[in-house]
Coordinates of C-alpha atoms and ligand atoms in Angstrom, one line a residue:
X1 CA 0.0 0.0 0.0
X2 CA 1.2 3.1 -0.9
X3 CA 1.5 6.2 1.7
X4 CA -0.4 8.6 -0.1
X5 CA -3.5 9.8 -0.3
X6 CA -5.4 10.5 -3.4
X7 CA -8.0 13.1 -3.1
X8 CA -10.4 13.7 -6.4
X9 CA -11.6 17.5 -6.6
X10 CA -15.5 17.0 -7.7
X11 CA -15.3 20.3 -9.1
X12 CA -13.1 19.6 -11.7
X13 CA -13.3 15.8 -11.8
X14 CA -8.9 15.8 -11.6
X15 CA -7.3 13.4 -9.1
X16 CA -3.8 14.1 -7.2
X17 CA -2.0 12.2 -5.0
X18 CA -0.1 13.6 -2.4
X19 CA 2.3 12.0 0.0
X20 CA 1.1 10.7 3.2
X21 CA 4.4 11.3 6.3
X22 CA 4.1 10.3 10.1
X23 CA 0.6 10.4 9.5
X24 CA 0.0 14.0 8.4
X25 CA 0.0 15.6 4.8
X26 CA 1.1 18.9 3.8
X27 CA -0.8 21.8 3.7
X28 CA 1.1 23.4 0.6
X29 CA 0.6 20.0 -1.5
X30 CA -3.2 21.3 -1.9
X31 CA -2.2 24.4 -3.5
X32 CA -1.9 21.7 -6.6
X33 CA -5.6 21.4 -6.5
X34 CA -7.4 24.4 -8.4
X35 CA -10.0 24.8 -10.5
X36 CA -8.5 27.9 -13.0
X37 CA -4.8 29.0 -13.5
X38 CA -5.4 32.1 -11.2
X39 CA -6.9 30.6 -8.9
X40 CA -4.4 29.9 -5.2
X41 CA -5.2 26.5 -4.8
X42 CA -6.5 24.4 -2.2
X43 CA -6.2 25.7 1.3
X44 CA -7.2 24.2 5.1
X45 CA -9.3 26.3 7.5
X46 CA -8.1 25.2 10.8
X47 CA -9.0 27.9 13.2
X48 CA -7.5 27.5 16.8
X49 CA -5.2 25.0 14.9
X50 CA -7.4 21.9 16.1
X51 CA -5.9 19.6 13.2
X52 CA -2.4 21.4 12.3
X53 CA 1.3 20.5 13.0
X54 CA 3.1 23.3 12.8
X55 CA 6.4 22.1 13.0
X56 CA 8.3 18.9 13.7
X57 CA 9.7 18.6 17.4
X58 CA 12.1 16.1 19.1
X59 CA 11.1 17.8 22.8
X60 CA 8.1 16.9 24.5
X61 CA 5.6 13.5 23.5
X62 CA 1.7 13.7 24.7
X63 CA -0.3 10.8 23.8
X64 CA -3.6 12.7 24.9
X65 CA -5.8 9.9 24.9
X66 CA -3.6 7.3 27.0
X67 CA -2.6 10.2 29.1
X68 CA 0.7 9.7 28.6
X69 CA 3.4 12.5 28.9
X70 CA 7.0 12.6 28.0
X71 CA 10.2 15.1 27.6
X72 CA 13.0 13.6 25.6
X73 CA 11.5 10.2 25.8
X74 CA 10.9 9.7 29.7
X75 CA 7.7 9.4 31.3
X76 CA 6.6 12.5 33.6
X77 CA 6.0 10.0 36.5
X78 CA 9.7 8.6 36.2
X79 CA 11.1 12.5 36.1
X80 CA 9.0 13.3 39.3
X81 CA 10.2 10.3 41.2
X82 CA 14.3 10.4 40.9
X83 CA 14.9 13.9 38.9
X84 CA 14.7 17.7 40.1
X85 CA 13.8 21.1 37.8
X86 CA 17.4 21.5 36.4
X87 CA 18.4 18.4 35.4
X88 CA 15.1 17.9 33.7
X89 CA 15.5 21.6 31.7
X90 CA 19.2 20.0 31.1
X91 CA 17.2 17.1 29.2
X92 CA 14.5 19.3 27.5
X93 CA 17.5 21.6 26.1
X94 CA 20.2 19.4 24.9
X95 CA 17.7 16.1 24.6
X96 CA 20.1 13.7 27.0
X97 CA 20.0 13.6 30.6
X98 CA 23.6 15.0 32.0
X99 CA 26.5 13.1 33.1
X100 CA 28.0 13.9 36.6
X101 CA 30.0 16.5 35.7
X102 CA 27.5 17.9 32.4
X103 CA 24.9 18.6 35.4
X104 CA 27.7 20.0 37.9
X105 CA 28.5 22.8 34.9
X106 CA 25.0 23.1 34.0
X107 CA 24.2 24.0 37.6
X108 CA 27.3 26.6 38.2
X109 CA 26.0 28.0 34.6
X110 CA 22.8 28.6 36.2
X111 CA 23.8 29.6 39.4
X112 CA 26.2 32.3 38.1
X113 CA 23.2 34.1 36.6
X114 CA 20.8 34.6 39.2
X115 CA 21.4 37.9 39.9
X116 CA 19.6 40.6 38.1
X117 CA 20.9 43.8 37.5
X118 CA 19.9 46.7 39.7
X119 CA 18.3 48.8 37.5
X120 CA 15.8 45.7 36.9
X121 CA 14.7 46.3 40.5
X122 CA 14.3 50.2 40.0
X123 CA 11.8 49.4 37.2
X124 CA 10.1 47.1 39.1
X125 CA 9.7 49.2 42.1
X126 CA 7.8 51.8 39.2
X127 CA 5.1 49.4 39.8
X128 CA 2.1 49.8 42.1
X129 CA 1.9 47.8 45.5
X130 CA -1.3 45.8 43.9
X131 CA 0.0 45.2 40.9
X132 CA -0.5 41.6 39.5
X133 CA 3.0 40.0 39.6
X134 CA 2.2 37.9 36.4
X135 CA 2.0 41.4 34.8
X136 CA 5.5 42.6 36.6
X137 CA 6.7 39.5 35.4
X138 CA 6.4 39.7 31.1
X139 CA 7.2 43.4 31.3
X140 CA 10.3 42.5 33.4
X141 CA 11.1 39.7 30.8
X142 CA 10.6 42.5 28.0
X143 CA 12.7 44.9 29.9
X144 CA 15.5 42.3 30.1
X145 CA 16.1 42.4 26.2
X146 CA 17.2 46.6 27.0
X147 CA 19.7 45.1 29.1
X148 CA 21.2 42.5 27.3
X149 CA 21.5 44.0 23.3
X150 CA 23.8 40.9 22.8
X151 CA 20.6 38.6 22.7
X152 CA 19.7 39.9 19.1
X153 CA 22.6 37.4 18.0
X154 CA 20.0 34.6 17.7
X155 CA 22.3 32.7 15.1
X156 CA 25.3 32.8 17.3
X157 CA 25.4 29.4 19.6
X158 CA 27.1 31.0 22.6
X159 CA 25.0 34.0 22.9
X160 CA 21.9 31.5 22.5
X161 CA 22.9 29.8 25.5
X162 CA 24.1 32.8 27.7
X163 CA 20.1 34.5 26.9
X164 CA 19.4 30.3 28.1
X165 CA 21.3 30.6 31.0
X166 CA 20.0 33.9 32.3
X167 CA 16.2 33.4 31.4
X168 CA 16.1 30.2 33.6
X169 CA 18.5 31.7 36.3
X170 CA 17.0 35.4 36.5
X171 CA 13.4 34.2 36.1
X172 CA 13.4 32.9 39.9
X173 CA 15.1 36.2 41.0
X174 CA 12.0 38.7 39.2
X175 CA 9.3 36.3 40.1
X176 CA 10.4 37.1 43.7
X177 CA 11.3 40.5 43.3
X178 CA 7.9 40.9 42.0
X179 CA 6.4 39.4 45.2
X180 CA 8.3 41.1 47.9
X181 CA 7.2 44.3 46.1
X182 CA 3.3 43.5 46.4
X183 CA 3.6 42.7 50.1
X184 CA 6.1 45.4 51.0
X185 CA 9.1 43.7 51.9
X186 CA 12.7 44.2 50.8
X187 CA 13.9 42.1 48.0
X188 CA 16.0 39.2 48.7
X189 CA 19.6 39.0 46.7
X190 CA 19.9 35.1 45.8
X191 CA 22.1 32.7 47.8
X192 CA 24.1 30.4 45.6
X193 CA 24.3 27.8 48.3
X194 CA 20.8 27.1 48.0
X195 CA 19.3 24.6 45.3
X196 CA 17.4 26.2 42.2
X197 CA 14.2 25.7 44.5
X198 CA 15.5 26.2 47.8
X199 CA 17.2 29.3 47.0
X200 CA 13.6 30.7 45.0
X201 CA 11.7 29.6 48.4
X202 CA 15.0 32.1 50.2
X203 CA 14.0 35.2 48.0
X204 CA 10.4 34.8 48.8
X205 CA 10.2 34.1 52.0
X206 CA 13.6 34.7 54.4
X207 CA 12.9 37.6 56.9
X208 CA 15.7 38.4 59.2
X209 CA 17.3 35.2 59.8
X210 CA 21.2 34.8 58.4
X211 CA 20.7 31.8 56.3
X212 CA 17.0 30.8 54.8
X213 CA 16.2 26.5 55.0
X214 CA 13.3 25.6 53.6
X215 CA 11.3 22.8 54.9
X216 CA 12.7 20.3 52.8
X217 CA 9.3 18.8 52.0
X218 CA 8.0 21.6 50.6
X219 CA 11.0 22.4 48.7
X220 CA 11.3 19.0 47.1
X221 CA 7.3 19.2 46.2
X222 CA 8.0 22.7 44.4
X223 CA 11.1 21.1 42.6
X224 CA 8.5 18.3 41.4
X225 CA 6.0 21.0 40.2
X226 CA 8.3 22.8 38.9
X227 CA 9.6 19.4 37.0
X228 CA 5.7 18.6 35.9
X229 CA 5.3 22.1 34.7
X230 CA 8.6 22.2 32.1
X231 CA 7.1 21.8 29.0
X232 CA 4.1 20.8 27.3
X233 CA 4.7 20.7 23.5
X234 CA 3.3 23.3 21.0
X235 CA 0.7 24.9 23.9
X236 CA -0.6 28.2 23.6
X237 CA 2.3 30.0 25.1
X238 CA 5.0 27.4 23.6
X239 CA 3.1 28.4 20.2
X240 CA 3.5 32.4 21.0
X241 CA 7.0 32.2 21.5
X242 CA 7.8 30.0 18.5
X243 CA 5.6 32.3 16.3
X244 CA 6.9 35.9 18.2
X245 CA 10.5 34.0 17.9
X246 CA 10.1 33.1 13.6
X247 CA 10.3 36.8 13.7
X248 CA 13.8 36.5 14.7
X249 CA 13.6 38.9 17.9
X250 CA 15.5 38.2 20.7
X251 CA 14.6 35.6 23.1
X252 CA 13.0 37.7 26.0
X253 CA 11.1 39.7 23.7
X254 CA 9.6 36.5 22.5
X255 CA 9.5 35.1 26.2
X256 CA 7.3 38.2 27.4
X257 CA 4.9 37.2 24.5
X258 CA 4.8 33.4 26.0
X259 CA 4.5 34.6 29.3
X260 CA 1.7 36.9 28.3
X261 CA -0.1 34.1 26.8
X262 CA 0.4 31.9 29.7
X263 CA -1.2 34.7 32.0
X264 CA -4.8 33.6 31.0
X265 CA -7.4 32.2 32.3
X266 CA -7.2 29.3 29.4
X267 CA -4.0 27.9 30.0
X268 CA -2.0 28.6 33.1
X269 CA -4.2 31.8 34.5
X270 CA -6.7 28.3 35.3
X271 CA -4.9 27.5 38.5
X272 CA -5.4 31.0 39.7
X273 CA -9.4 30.9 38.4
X274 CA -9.4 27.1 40.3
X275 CA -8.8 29.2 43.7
X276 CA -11.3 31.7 43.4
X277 CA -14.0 29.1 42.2
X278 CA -13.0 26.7 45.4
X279 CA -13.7 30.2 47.6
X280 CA -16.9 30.8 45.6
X281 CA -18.6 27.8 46.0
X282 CA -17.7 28.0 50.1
X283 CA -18.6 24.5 50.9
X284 CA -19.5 21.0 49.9
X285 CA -23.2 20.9 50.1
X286 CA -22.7 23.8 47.2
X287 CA -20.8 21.5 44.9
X288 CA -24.0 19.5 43.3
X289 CA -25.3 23.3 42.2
X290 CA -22.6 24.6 41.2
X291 CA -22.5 21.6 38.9
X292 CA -25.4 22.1 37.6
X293 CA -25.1 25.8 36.4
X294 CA -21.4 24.6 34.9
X295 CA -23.7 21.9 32.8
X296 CA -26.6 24.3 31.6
X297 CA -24.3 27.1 31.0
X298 CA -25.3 29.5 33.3
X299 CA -22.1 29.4 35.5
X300 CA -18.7 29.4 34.7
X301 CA -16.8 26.4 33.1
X302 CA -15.3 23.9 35.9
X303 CA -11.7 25.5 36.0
X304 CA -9.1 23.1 36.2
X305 CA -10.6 20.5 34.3
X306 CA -10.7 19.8 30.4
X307 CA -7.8 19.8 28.2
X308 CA -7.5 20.4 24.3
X309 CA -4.8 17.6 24.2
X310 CA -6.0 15.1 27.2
X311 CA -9.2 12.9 27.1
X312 CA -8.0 11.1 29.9
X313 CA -7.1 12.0 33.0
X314 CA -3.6 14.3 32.8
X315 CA -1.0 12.4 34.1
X316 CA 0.9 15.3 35.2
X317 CA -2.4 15.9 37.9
X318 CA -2.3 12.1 39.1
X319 CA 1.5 13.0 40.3
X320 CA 0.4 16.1 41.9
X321 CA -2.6 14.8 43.3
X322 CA 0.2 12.4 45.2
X323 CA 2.3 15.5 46.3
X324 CA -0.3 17.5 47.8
X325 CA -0.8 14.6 50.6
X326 CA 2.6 15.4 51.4
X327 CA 2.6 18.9 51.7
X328 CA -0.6 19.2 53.5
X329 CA 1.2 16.8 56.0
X330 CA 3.4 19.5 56.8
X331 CA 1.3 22.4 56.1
X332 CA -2.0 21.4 57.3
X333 CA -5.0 20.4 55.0
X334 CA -6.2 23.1 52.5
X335 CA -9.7 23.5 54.0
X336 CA -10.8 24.2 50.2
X337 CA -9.6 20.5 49.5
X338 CA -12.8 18.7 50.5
X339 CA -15.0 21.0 47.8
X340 CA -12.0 19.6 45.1
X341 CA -12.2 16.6 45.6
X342 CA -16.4 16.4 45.7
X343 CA -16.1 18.2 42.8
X344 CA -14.0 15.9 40.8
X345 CA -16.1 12.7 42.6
X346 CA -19.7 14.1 41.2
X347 CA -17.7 15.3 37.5
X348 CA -16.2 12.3 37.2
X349 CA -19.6 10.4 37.4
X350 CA -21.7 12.7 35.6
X351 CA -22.3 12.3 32.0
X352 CA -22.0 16.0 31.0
X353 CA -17.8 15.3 32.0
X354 CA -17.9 11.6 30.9
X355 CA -19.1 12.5 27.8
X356 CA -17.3 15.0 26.8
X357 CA -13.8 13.6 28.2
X358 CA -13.3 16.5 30.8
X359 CA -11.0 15.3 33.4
X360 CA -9.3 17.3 35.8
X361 CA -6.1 18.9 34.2
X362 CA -2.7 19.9 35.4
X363 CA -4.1 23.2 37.2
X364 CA -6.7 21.7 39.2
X365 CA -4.9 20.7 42.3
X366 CA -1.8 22.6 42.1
X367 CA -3.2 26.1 43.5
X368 CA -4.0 23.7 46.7
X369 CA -0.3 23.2 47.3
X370 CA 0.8 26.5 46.5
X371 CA -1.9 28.1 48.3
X372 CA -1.3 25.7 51.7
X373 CA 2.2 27.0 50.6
X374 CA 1.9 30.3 51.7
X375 CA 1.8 31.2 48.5
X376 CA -1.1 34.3 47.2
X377 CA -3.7 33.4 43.9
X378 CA -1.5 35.8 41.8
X379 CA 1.6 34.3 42.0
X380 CA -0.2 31.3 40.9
X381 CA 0.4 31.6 36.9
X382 CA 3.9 33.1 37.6
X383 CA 4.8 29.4 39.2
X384 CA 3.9 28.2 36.3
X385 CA 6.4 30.2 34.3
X386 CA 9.4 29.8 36.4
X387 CA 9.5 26.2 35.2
X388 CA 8.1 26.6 31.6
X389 CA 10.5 29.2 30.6
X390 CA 12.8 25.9 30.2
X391 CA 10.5 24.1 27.7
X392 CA 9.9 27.8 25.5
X393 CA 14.0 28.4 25.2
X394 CA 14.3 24.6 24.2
X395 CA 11.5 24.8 21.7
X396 CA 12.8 28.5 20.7
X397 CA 15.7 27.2 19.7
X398 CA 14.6 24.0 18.0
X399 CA 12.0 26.6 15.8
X400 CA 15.4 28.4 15.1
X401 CA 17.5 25.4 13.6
X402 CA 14.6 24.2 11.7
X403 CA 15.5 24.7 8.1
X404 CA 12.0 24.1 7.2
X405 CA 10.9 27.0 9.5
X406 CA 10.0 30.9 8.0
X407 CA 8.0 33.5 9.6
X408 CA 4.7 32.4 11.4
X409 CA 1.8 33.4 9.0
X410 CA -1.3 31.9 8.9
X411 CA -3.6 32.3 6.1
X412 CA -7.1 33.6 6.1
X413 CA -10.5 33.5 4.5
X414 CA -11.4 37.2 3.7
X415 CA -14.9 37.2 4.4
X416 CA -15.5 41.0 4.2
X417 CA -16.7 43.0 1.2
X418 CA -14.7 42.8 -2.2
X419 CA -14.3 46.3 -3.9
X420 CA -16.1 49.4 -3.1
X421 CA -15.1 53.0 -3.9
X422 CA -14.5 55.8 -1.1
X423 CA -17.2 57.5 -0.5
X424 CA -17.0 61.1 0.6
X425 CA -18.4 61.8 4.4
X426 CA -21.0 64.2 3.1
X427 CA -22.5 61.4 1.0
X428 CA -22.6 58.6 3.7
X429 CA -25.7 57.4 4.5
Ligands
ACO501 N1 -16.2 22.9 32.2 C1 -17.3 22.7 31.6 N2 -17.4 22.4 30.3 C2 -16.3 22.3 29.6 C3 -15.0 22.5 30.2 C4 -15.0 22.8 31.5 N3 -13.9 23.0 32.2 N4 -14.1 22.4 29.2 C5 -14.7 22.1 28.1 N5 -16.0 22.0 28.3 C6 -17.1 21.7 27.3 C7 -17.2 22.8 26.3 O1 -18.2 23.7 26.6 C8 -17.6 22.0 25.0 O2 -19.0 21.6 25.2 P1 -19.9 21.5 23.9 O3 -19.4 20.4 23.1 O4 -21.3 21.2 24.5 O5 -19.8 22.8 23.2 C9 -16.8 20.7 25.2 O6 -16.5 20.5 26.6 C10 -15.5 20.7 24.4 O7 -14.7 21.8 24.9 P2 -13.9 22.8 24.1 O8 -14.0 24.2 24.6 O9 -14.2 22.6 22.6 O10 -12.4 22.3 24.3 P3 -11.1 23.0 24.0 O11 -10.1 22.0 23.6 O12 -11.3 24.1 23.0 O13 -10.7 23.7 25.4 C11 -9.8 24.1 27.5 C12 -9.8 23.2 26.3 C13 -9.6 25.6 27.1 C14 -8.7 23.7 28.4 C15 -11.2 24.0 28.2 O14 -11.4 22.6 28.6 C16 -11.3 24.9 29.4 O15 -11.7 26.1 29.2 N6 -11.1 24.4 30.6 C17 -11.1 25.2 31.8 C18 -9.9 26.1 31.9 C19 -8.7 25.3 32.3 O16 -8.7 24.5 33.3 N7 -7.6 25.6 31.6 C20 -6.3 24.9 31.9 C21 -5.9 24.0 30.8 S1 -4.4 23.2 31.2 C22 -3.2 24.4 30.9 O17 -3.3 25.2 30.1 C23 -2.0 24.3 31.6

């Protein structure tokens, strides 16, 4: 059997046959298929790109139905149990997992950049007191590209990887910054002794003590997020910064755009909206109602559950759902924890969700830790980015050695009026 596909145009009674690869066809072989010379050809209309690949990748593997999620070939589950963040952004990046001494310079790489500049902090402080940090956070990212001019070198592989280095090191250090500010507190310089984790847990949260030691609980259960969270293939925000990035800005530019897209209440803004529908409904007995306006469309949608990709439960919240037993061990039980899990016991039951494949998603319990955390609703999303920006420089770059990549630009169906003449302003009706 041949793999191709042979598609016969009824309007002009021609057949083509176009080549069938890894189970997709290409878009431009339809531009074969027309019905007069001047005509374009044979386009797809794919809007929110349901059916489109948009480029080829060797990074992250979802198999949405099985629930099954990879980076580089190794199951999420496997990662969570014997990895931490910065080995597993070492794997997404250079698609191996580090030898000894590979991770050792990795981790001095990283550590050497943590500091941000002090001008960066000026800028921040511009900000009101109530500002949401997620918005601190992509106009700090923008701000950075001011500061480092040398990032517009996106063809040369050293400066590639110093823009690396600094985006996952300084990411940490801003996403602090940008919390101290909101609660009034001094910012916290970074203390290289510390792990990536421990020392992001030191800038939030040391007061006057000399050296800042997180529980180590907590600080392994962030790691894990933080591991869960580092990529998730060609996602709204991965897609923003490969399109922004065919552009051929320089990577914080395009990492502001990702970050922007991350902010809402979609993709990783849910985890945030979670919290404030957990407050809203207030208590168990209120669950079955709340349902119930979710199904006839009179309430909101049931954040933290559904997933374009997943039509199974997402693996990355079965891990989580694991973690949060150990956190609220140390922390104490998120009282908001009993309406979650009612929630997910009646959903997962109810036809509406069974139907339809809605599970609940990586968002839906992960506010729970944070929150029993210590950690406010806004810096919700921002915890999200800390770990992603890995998985958006890897697939950055990847979109930048791709021969077969150009510029992003979609194509459109012009559905507004042909030709008309100008009419003057006295003569419009
Ligand atoms: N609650 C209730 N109904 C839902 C939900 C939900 N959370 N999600 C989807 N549906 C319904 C839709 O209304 C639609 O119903 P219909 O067929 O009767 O019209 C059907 O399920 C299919 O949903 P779509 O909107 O077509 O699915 P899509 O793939 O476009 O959306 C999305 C996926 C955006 C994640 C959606 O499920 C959603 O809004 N969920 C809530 C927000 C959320 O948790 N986002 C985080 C995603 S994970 C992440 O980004 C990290």
């Amino acid at each position: 059997m041949a793999d191709t596909l042979t598609i016969t145009d009824n309007r002009t009674g021609k057949q083509y046959e176009v080549p069938v690869t890894e189970g997709t066809i290409r878009a431009t072989d339809l531009r074969q298929i027309k019905t007069a010379p001047e005509d374009p050809g044979l386009a797809t209309y794919d809007p929110a790109f349901m059916n489109t690949s948009a480029c080829r990748s060797r990074i992250t593997y979802i198999d949405g139905d099985k629930g099954i999620l990879e980076y580089r070939g190794y199951p999420i589950e496997q990662l969570a149990e014997h990895s931490n963040y910065l080995e597993t952004a070492y794997l997404i990046l250079f698609g191996e997992l580090p030898t000894d001494a590979q991770l050792k310079t990795w981790i001095t790489d990283i550590t050497l950049h943590t500091m941000v500049h002090e001008n960066i902090k000026k800028l921040m402080e511009g900000f009101q007191y109530d500002a949401h940090p997620m918005g601190v956070l992509i106009s700090t990212i923008a701000a950075f590209s001011t500061f480092y001019p040398d990032a517009k070198a996106i063809f040369d592989e050293q400066s590639r990887k110093k823009q690396i280095h600094r985006l996952i090191a300084k990411v940490p250090s801003i996403a602090a910054y940008a919390y101290r500010h909101s609660i009034g507190r001094p910012y916290v310089y970074p203390d290289n002794d510390l792990s990536f984790t421990g020392n992001f847990l030191n800038m939030l949260f040391k007061m006057t003590e000399l050296k800042y030691k997180a529980n180590p609980v907590l600080e392994r259960a962030l790691d894990v997020l933080f591991i869960l969270h580092a990529d998730h293939e060609q996602n709204c925000s991965t897609s923003a910064m490969r399109g922004i990035g065919s552009s051929h800005v320089d990577p914080y530019s395009a990492m502001a755009g990702a970050a922007a897209a991350l902010y809402g209440p979609l993709h990783g803004g849910a985890n945030e909206a979670v919290l404030r529908m957990l407050n809203e409904i207030g208590s168990v007995s209120k669950v079955p109602d709340f349902i119930k306006k979710v199904k006839s469309g009179e309430g909101s949608k049931l954040m933290g559950f559904g997933h374009r990709v997943y039509k199974s439960y997402d693996p990355r919240a079965k891990v989580i759902k694991k973690i949060a037993d150990l956190v609220f061990a140390v922390t104490g039980k998120n009282p908001l924890l009993e309406i979650a899990l009612e929630l997910e016991r009646i959903a997962l039951q109810d036809d509406y969700f069974v139907t339809r494949k809605l599970y609940p998603n990586v968002d839906f319990y992960s506010g729970l830790i944070y929150q029993a955390m210590g950690f406010p609703v806004e810096m919700f999303p921002v915890l999200f980015a800390i770990p992603r920006t890995a998985g958006w420089v890897a697939q950055w770059e990847e979109m930048l050695l791709d021969t077969e990549q150009k510029i992003a630009r979609p194509r459109q169906i012009y559905t507004g009026p042909v030709h008309r003449d100008y009419v003057p302003r006295d003569k419009r009706s």
